[in-house]
mmCIF file of C-alpha atoms in Angstrom:
data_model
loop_
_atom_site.group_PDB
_atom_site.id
_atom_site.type_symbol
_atom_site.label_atom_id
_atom_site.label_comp_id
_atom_site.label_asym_id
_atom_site.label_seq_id
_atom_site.Cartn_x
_atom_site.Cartn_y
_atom_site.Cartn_z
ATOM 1 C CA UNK X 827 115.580 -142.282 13.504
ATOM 2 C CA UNK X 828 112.682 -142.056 15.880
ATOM 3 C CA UNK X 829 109.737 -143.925 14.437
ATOM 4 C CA UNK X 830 105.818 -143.882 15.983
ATOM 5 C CA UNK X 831 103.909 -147.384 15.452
ATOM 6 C CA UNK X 832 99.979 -146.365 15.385
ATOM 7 C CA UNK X 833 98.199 -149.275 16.745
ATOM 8 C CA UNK X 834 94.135 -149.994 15.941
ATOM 9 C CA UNK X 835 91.537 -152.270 17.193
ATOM 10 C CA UNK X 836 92.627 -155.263 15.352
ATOM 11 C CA UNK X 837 96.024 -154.565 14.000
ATOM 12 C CA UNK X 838 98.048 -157.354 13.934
ATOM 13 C CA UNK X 839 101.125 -156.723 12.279
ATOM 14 C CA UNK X 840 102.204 -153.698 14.884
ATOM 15 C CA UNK X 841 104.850 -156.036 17.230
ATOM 16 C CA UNK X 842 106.318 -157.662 14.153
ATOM 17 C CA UNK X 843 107.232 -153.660 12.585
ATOM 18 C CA UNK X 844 108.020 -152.582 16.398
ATOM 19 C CA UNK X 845 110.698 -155.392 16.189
ATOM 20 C CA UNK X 846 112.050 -154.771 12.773
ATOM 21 C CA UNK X 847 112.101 -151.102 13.427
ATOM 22 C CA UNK X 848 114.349 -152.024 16.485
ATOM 23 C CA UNK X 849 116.575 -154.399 14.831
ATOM 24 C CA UNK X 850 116.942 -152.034 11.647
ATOM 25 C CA UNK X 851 117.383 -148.970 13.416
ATOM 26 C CA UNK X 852 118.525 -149.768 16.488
ATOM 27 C CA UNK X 853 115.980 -147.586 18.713
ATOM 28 C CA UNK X 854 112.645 -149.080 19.385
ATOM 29 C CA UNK X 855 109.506 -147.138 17.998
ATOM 30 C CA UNK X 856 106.688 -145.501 20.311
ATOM 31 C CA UNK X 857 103.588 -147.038 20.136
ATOM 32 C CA UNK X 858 100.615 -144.950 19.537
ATOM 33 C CA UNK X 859 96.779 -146.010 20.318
ATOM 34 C CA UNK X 860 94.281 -145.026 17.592
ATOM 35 C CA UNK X 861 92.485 -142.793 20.193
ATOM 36 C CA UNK X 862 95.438 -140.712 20.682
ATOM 37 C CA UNK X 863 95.305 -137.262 19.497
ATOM 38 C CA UNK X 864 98.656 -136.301 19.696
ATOM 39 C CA UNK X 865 101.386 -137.984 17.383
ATOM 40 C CA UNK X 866 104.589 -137.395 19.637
ATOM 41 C CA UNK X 867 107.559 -136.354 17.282
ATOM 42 C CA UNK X 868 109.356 -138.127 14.882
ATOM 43 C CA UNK X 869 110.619 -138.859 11.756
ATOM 44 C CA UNK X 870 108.427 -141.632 10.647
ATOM 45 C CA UNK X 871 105.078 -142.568 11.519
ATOM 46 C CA UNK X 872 104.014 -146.562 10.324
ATOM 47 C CA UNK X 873 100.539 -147.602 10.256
ATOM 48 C CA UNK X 874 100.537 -151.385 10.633
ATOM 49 C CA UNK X 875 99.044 -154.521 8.853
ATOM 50 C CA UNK X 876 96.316 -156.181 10.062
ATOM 51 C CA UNK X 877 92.328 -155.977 10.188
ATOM 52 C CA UNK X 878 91.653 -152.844 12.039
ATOM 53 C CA UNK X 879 88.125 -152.553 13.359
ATOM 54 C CA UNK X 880 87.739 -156.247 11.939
ATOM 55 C CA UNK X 881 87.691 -154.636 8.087
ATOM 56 C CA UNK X 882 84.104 -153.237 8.599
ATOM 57 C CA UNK X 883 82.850 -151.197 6.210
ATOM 58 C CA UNK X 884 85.937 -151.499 3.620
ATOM 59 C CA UNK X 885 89.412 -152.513 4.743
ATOM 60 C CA UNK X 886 91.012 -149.075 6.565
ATOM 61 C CA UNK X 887 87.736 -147.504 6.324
ATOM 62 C CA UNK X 888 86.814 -146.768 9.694
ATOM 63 C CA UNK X 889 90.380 -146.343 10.788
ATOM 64 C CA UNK X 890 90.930 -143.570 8.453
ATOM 65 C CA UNK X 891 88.473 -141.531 10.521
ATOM 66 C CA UNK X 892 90.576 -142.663 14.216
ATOM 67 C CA UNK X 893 91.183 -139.763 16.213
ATOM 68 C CA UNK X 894 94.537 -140.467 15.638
ATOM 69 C CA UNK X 895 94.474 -139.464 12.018
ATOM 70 C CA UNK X 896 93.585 -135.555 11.916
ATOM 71 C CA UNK X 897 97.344 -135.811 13.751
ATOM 72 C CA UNK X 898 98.571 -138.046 11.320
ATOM 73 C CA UNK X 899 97.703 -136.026 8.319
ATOM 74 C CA UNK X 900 99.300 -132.816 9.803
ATOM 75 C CA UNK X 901 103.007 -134.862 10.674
ATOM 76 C CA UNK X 902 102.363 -135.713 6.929
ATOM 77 C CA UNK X 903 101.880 -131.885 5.950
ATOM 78 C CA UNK X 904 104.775 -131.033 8.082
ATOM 79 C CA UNK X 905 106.805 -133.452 5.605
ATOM 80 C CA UNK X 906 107.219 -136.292 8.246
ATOM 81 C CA UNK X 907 107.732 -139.969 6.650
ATOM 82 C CA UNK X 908 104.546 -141.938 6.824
ATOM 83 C CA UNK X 909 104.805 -145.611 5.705
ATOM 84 C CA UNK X 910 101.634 -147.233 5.405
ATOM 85 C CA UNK X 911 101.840 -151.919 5.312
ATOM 86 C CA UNK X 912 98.798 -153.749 3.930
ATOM 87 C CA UNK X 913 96.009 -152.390 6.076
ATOM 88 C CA UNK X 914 98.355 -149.533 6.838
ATOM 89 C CA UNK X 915 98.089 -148.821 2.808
ATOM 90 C CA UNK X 916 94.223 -149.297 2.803
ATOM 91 C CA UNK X 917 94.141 -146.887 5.331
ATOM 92 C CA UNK X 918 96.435 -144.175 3.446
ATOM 93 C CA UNK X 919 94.173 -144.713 0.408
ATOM 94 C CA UNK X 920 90.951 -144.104 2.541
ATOM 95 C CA UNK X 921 91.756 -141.426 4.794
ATOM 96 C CA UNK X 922 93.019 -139.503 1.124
ATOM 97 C CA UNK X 923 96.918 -139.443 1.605
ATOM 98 C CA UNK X 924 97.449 -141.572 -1.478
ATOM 99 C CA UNK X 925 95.517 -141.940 -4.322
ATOM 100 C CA UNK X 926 92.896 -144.938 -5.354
ATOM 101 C CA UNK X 927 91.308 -147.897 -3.184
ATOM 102 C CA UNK X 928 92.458 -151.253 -2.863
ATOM 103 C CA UNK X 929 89.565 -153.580 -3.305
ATOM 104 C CA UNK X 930 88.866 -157.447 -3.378
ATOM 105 C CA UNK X 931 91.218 -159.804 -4.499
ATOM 106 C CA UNK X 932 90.091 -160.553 -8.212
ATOM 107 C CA UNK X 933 90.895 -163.993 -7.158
ATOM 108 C CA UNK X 934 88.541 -163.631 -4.785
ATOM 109 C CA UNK X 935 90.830 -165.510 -2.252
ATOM 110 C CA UNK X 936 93.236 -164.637 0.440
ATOM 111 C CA UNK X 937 96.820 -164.461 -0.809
ATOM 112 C CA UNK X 938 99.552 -165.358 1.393
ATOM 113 C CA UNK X 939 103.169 -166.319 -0.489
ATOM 114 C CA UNK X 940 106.566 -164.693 -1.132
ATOM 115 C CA UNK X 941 106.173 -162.382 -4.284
ATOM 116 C CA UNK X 942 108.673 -160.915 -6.340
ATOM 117 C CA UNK X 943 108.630 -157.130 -6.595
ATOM 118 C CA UNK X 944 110.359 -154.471 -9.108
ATOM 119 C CA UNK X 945 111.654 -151.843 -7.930
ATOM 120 C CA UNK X 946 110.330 -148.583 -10.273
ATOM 121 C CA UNK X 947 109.903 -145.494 -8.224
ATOM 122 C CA UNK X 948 112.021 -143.155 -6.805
ATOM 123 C CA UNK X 949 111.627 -142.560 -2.784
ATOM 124 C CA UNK X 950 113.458 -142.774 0.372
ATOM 125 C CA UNK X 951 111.660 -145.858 0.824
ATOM 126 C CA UNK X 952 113.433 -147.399 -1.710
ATOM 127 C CA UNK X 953 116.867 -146.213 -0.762
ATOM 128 C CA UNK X 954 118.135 -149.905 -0.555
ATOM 129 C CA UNK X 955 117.425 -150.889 -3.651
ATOM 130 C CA UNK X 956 118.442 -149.746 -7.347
ATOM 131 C CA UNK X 957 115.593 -148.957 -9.834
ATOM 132 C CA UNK X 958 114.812 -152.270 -11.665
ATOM 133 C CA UNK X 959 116.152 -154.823 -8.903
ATOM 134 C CA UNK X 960 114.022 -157.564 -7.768
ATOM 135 C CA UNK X 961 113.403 -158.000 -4.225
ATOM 136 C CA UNK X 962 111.434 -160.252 -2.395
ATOM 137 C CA UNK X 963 108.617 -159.988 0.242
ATOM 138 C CA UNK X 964 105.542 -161.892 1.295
ATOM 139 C CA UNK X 965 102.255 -160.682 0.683
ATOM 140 C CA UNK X 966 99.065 -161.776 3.329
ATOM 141 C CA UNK X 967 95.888 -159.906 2.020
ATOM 142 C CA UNK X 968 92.114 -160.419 0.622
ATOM 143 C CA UNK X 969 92.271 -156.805 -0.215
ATOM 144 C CA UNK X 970 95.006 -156.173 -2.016
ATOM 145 C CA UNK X 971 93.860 -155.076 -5.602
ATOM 146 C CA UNK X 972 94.757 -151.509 -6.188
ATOM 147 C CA UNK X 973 92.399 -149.678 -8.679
ATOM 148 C CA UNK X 974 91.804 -146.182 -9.696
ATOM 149 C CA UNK X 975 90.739 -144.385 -12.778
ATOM 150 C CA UNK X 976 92.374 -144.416 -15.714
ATOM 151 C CA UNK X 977 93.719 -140.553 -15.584
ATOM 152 C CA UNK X 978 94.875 -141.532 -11.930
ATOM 153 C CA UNK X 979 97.115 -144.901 -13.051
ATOM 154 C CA UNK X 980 98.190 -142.597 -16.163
ATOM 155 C CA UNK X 981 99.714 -139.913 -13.171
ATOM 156 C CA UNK X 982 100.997 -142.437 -11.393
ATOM 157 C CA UNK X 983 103.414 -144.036 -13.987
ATOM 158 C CA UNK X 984 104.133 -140.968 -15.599
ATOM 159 C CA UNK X 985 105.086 -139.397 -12.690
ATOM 160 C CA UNK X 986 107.454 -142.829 -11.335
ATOM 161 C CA UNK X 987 105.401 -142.974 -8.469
ATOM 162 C CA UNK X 988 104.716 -146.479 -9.059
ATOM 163 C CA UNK X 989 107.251 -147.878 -6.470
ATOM 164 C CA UNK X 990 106.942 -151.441 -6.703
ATOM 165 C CA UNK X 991 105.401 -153.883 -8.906
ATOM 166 C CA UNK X 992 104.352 -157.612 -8.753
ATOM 167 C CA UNK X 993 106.699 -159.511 -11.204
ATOM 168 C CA UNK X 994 107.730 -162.803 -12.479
ATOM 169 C CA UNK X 995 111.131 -163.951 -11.826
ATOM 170 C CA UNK X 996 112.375 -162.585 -15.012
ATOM 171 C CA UNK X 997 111.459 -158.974 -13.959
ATOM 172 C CA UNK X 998 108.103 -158.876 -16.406
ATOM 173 C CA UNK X 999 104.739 -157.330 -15.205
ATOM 174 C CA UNK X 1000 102.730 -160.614 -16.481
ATOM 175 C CA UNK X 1001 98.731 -161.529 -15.371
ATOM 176 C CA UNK X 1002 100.349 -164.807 -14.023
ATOM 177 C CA UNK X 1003 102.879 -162.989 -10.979
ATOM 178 C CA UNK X 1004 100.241 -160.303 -10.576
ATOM 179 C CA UNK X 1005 98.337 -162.238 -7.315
ATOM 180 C CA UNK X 1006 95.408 -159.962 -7.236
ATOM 181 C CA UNK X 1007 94.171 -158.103 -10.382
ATOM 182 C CA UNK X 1008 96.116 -154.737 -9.528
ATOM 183 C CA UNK X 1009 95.822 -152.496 -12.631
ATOM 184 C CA UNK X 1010 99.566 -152.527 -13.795
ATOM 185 C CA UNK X 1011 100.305 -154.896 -11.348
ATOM 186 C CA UNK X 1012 101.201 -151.758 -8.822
ATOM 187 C CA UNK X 1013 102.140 -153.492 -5.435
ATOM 188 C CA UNK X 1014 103.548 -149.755 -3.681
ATOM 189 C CA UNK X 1015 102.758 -145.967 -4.406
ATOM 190 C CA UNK X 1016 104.037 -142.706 -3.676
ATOM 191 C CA UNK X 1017 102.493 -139.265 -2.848
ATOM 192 C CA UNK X 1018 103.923 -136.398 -5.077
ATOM 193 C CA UNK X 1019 106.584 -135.806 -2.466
ATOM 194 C CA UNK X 1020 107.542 -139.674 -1.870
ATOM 195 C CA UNK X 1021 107.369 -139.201 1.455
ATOM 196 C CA UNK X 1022 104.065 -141.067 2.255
ATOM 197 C CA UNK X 1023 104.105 -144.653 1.038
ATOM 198 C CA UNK X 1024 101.691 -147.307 0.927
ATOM 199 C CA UNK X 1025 102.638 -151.109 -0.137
ATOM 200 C CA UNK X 1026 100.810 -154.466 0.890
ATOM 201 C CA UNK X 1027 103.691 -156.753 0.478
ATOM 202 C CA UNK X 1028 104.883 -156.943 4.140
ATOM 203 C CA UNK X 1029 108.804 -156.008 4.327
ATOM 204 C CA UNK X 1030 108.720 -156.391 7.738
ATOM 205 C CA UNK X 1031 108.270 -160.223 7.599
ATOM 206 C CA UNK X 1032 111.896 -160.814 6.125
ATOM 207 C CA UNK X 1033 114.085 -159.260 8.313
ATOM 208 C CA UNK X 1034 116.916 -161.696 8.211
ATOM 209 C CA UNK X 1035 117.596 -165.370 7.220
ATOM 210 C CA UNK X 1036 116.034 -167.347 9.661
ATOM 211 C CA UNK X 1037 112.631 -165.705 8.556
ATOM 212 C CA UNK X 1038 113.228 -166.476 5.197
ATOM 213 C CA UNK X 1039 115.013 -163.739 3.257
ATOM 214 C CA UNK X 1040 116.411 -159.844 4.147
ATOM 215 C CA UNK X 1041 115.370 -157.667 1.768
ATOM 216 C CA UNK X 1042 112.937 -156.352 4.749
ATOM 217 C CA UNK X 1043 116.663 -155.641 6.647
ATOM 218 C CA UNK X 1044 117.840 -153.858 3.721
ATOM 219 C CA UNK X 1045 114.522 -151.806 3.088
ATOM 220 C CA UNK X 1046 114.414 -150.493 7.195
ATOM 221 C CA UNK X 1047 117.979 -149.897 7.175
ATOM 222 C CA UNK X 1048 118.505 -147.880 4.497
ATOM 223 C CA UNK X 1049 115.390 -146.084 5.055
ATOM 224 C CA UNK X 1050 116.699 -145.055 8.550
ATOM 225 C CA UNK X 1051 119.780 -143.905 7.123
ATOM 226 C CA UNK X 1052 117.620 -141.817 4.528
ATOM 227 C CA UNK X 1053 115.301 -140.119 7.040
ATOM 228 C CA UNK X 1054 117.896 -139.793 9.622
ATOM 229 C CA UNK R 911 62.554 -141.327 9.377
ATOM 230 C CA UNK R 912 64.152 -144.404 7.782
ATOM 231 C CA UNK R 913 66.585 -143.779 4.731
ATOM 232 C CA UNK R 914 68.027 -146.621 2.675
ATOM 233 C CA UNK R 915 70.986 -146.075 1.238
ATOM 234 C CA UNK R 916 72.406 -148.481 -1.642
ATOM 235 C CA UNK R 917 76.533 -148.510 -2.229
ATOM 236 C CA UNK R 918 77.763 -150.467 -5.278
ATOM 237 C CA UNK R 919 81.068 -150.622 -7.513
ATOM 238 C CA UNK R 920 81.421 -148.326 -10.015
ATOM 239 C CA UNK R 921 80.509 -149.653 -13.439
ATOM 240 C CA UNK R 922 84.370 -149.550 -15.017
ATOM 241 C CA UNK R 923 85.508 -151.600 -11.464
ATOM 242 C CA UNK R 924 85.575 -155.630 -11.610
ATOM 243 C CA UNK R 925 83.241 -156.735 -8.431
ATOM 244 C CA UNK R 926 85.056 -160.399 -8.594
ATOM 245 C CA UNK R 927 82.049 -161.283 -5.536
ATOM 246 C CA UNK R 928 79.482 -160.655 -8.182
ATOM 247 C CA UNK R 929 81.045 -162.362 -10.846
ATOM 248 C CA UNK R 930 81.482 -165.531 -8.427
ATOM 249 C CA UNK R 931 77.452 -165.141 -7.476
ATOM 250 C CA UNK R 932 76.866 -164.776 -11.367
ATOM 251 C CA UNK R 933 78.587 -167.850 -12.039
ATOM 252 C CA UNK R 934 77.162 -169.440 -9.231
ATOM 253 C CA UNK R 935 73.507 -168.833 -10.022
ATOM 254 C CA UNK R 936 73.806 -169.927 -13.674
ATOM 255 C CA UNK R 937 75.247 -173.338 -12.069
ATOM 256 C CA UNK R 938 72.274 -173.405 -10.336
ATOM 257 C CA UNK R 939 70.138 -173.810 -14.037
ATOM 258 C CA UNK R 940 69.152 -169.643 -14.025
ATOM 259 C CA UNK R 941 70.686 -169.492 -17.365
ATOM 260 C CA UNK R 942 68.971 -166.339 -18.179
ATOM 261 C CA UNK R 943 71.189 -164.312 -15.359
ATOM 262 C CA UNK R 944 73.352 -161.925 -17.719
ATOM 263 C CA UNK R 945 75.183 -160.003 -14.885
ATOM 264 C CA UNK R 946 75.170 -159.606 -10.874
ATOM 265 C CA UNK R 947 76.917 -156.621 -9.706
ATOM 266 C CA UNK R 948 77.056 -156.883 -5.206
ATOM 267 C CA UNK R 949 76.977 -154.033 -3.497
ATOM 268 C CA UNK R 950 75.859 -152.569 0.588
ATOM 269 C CA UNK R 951 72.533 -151.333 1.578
ATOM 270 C CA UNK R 952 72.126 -149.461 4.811
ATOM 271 C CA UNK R 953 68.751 -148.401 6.731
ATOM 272 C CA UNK R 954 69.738 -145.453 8.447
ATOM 273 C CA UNK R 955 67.548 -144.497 11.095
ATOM 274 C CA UNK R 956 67.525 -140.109 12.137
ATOM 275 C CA UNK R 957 65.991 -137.096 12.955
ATOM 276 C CA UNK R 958 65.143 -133.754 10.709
ATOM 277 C CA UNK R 959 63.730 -132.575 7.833
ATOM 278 C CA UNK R 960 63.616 -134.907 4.403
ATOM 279 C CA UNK R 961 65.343 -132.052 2.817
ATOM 280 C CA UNK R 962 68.261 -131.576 5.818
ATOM 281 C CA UNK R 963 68.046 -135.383 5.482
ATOM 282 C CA UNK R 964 68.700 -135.492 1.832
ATOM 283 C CA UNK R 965 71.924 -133.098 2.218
ATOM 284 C CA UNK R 966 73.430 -135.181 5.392
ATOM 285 C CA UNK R 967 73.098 -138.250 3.720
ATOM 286 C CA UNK R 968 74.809 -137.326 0.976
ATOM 287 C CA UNK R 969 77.737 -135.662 3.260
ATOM 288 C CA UNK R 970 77.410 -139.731 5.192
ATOM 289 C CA UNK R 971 77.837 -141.709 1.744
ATOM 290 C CA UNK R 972 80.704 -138.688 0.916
ATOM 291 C CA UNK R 973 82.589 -138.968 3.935
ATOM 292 C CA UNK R 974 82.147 -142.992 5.147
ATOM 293 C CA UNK R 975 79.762 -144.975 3.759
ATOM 294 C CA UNK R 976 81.184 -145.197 0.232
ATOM 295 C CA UNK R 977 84.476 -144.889 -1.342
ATOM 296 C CA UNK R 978 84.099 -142.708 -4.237
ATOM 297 C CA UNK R 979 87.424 -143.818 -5.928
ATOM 298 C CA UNK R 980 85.704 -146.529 -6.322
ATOM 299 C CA UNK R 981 81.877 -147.018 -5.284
ATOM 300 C CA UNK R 982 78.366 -145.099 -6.209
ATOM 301 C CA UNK R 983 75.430 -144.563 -4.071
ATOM 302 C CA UNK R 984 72.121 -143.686 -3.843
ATOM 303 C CA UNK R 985 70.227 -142.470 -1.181
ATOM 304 C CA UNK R 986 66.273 -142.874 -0.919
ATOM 305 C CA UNK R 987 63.845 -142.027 1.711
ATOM 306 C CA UNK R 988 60.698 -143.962 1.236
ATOM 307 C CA UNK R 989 57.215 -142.080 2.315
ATOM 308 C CA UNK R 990 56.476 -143.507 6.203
#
């Protein structure tokens, strides 16, 4: 699989996918500036984590307008994977390739633990795992609360493009595992061809045990052998 | 001319920052505060017509300055 890392002022998150994308599918990504205007080919494009152009504005907003981007959105067209981690998801949600905003922690703090996660969509991004499984991956945001109108959520779930949820360890949706006031606890989202998705827990943290936990291996893995 | 531009949360969206100021103000003894709601203000400095003005503005808050999943905004132009 030949995956394209787009990197922004103030991404921070863009060696730590490089590596996992070269662990998990053996061939190293390229690694795209934000001032680019040409994406070069490939089957999946990843917009990082991070604080890209220091979260001015809103969180992805100034990013979503990168030169970069006009390219981005016509890889998407063309059906081309685009994964979008944390900022990377902001950024999908501002530049208009998924749906809603992701706004202020309702905490109101920085959130940075292991969270449990249910698997509910359908996607190639969730090839590794079986609808309902729990996996585990860390979350690091301050704006990480997804909203959108009511009509929007109501799309969303009736269409199972709510990929991943926050959950306590007995699989329920509850207040208490939900660590920042998403409405229905939505961690990850789909476009209408599951092709583009956005998610701010951070799979590429746990890619094997010494950094804590694999589900990040299984998630890259399988979604190489899914795009390949 | 100058423009000011004010960008706030929707009504329906929790703004947990203005809650916290809310909270924060009526710890202060100004009981009588019933709500705060935070938002962005912008003095925008340009050239053209007030009407032109009025129209690229808009197309500004549209395109950048606010997110309309989620944020309103109004535009004014106050007389120089």
């Amino acid at each position: 699989m030949r995956t394209v890392v787009v990197v922004f002022p103030g991404s921070n998150c863009d060696r730590d996918v490089a590596v996992a994308l070269a662990r998990c599918t053996g061939r190293a990504p390229g690694l795209v500036w934000h001032g680019a205007t040409n994406l070069p080919a490939c089957d999946l494009v990843v917009l990082p984590g991070g604080f890209s152009y220091g979260d001015y504005l809103r969180a992805g907003a100034i990013a979503a307008h990168s030169p970069i981007m006009r390219s981005v959105h016509e890889a998407a067209e063309r059906g081309t994977a685009v994964l979008g981690i944390c900022n990377g998801f902001q950024i999908l949600t501002e530049t208009g390739l998924l749906p809603g905003a992701l706004v202020r922690n309702a905490g109101l703090r920085f959130v940075c633990r292991p969270v449990d996660l249910r698997v509910d969509g359908h996607t190639p991004f969730l090839a590794a795992f079986t609808p309902g499984e729990r996996v585990r991956f860390p979350v690091a945001h301050m704006e990480g609360n997804y909203q959108a109108d009511r009509e929007t959520v109501a799309r969303l779930e009736g269409d199972g493009r709510v990929a991943l949820r926050y959950v306590d360890e007995a699989g329920r949706a509850t207040e208490a595992a939900n660590p920042n006031g998403s409405a229905a606890g939505i961690a990850a989202i789909t476009n209408t061809s599951r092709r583009i998705f956005g998610l701010m827990p951070h799979p590429e943290r746990v890619i094997g045990a010494e950094l804590g936990g694999s589900d990040g291996y299984r998630f890259f893995t399988a979604l190489a052998d899914a795009l390949a | 001319m100058k423009a000011i531009v004010h960008v706030v949360l929707k009504k329906d969206v929790l703004d947990p920052q203005g809650k916290a100021v809310e909270s924060a103000l009526r710890t202060l003894g100004f009981g009588e505060v019933s709500e705060v709601r935070q938002g962005k203000f912008f003095e925008i400095t340009l050239d053209g017509s007030r009407d032109d003005a009025r129209a690229r503005l808009a197309s500004m808050c549209e395109e950048l300055l606010a997110n309309p999943v989620i944020e309103d905004y109004r535009v004014s132009i106050p007389d120089a």
